[in-house]
Short mmCIF file of C-alpha atoms in Angstrom, two decimals:
data_model
loop_
_atom_site.label_atom_id
_atom_site.label_comp_id
_atom_site.label_asym_id
_atom_site.label_seq_id
_atom_site.Cartn_x
_atom_site.Cartn_y
_atom_site.Cartn_z
CA MET A 428 110.38 122.75 78.82
CA VAL A 429 110.23 126.45 78.01
CA SER A 430 113.29 127.96 76.35
CA SER A 431 115.10 130.21 78.75
CA TYR A 432 116.47 132.59 76.09
CA LEU A 433 114.90 135.82 74.85
CA PHE A 434 115.88 138.10 71.96
CA VAL A 435 115.10 141.77 72.62
CA TYR A 436 115.34 144.45 69.94
CA GLY A 437 113.55 147.56 71.14
CA THR A 438 112.27 149.24 74.27
CA LEU A 439 113.37 146.27 76.41
CA LEU A 440 117.04 146.80 75.54
CA GLN A 441 119.25 147.71 78.51
CA SER A 442 120.01 151.13 77.08
CA ALA A 443 116.28 151.93 76.78
CA ASN A 444 116.30 152.61 80.55
CA ASN A 445 112.59 152.23 81.29
CA ALA A 446 110.71 150.24 83.95
CA MET A 447 110.38 147.09 81.82
CA SER A 448 113.99 147.15 80.62
CA LYS A 449 115.05 147.46 84.28
CA PHE A 450 112.76 144.51 85.17
CA LEU A 451 114.36 142.45 82.41
CA ILE A 452 117.89 143.39 83.53
CA ALA A 453 117.04 142.28 87.07
CA ASN A 454 115.58 138.98 85.83
CA SER A 455 118.04 137.89 83.15
CA THR A 456 121.67 137.45 82.25
CA HIS A 457 122.96 139.50 79.32
CA LEU A 458 124.58 137.21 76.71
CA GLY A 459 125.52 139.86 74.16
CA ARG A 460 124.61 141.42 70.84
CA ALA A 461 122.65 139.24 68.44
CA TYR A 462 120.45 139.39 65.37
CA CYS A 463 117.66 137.55 63.61
CA ILE A 464 116.48 137.51 60.01
CA GLY A 465 113.62 139.95 59.59
CA LYS A 466 112.44 143.52 59.04
CA LEU A 467 112.07 146.12 61.74
CA TYR A 468 109.45 148.87 61.73
CA LYS A 469 108.84 151.94 63.85
CA ILE A 470 105.21 151.46 64.86
CA THR A 471 104.82 154.49 67.15
CA TRP A 472 107.19 154.93 70.10
CA PHE A 473 108.06 151.24 69.87
CA PRO A 474 109.37 148.92 67.15
CA GLY A 475 107.77 145.89 65.57
CA ALA A 476 109.67 142.94 64.09
CA VAL A 477 108.40 140.92 61.14
CA LEU A 478 110.25 137.76 60.17
CA SER A 479 111.72 137.41 56.70
CA GLU A 480 113.39 134.72 54.64
CA ASN A 481 115.76 137.23 53.01
CA GLN A 482 119.13 136.63 54.74
CA THR A 483 120.20 140.23 54.06
CA GLU A 484 117.37 141.63 56.22
CA LYS A 485 118.49 141.66 59.84
CA ILE A 486 117.12 142.88 63.14
CA TYR A 487 119.76 143.71 65.73
CA GLY A 488 119.31 143.41 69.45
CA THR A 489 120.45 141.49 72.50
CA LEU A 490 120.15 137.90 73.64
CA VAL A 491 119.44 137.27 77.32
CA LYS A 492 119.03 134.17 79.44
CA LEU A 493 115.93 134.45 81.59
CA HIS A 494 115.70 133.70 85.30
CA ASP A 495 112.29 132.50 86.60
CA VAL A 496 111.17 132.01 83.01
CA GLU A 497 107.40 131.63 83.56
CA ASN A 498 107.18 134.77 85.69
CA VAL A 499 109.27 136.90 83.33
CA LEU A 500 107.37 135.76 80.23
CA ALA A 501 104.03 136.43 81.95
CA HIS A 502 105.11 140.03 82.67
CA LEU A 503 106.49 140.50 79.16
CA ASP A 504 103.39 139.00 77.53
CA ASP A 505 101.29 141.61 79.30
CA TYR A 506 103.70 144.42 78.36
CA GLU A 507 103.81 143.32 74.69
CA GLY A 508 100.05 142.87 74.37
CA TYR A 509 100.28 139.12 73.77
CA ASN A 510 97.37 136.93 74.80
CA SER A 511 98.07 133.25 74.16
CA ASN A 512 94.32 132.56 74.30
CA ASN A 513 93.63 135.08 71.54
CA ALA A 514 96.76 135.37 69.40
CA THR A 515 94.94 136.79 66.36
CA SER A 516 94.00 140.00 68.16
CA SER A 517 97.29 140.31 70.05
CA LEU A 518 99.54 143.26 69.27
CA PHE A 519 102.55 140.92 69.34
CA ILE A 520 102.88 137.18 69.36
CA ARG A 521 105.63 135.36 71.23
CA GLN A 522 107.37 132.61 69.31
CA LYS A 523 110.72 130.89 69.11
CA ASN A 524 113.06 131.94 66.35
CA ARG A 525 116.68 131.33 65.39
CA ILE A 526 118.91 134.02 66.84
CA TYR A 527 122.56 134.52 65.86
CA THR A 528 125.18 135.93 68.23
CA GLU A 529 128.36 137.87 67.52
CA LYS A 530 130.26 134.86 68.85
CA GLY A 531 128.94 132.70 66.01
CA ILE A 532 126.59 130.64 68.18
CA ASP A 533 122.92 130.45 67.29
CA TYR A 534 120.07 129.92 69.73
CA ASN A 535 116.41 129.03 69.54
CA ALA A 536 115.04 131.93 71.57
CA TRP A 537 111.73 133.58 72.31
CA MET A 538 111.02 136.87 70.62
CA TYR A 539 107.98 139.08 70.15
CA ILE A 540 106.80 139.37 66.54
CA TYR A 541 104.58 142.27 65.51
CA ASN A 542 101.12 140.88 64.74
CA GLN A 543 99.45 143.80 62.94
CA LYS A 544 99.76 145.43 59.52
CA THR A 545 102.89 147.42 58.77
CA ASP A 546 101.52 149.31 55.73
CA GLU A 547 101.62 152.68 57.52
CA ALA A 548 104.76 151.98 59.56
CA THR A 549 108.23 153.32 58.79
CA ARG A 550 110.82 150.66 58.04
CA ILE A 551 114.00 150.90 60.12
CA LEU A 552 116.50 150.03 57.41
CA SER A 553 119.42 149.63 59.82
CA GLY A 554 117.53 146.92 61.70
CA ASP A 555 118.57 148.64 64.92
CA PHE A 556 115.80 150.43 66.83
CA LEU A 557 118.20 152.58 68.82
CA ASN A 558 119.95 153.68 65.60
CA HIS A 559 117.23 155.96 64.23
CA GLY A 560 119.59 157.67 61.83
CA ALA A 561 119.15 154.93 59.24
CA PHE A 562 115.41 155.02 58.49
#
């Protein structure tokens, strides 16, 4: 069974107010602020998350519970440039990761991990894409 939880940390956040964030709002239930262990980069107009084992490196976002999971993930896979038949050339890969909520509950949720080099990207030190003041 496919996990029905998704961690979003960038242009899919509710406050991003674009077509895909509106689609996600309409097709999910907001569970609250959350974070995962990793590094966040500003790729161009969008962020890219890279997992880390350093517990002090955090990516902040939101946890949502998906409705009609297969349909929503199919739309998001297309939006994120993820092709499950060719993961190596995908812009992002979708995988499950441990996500921690403000309420102290952790979930095994889907998230999109950046699948390209970050050598030229700017690290978002705050771990919060919408908080650009902390690059």
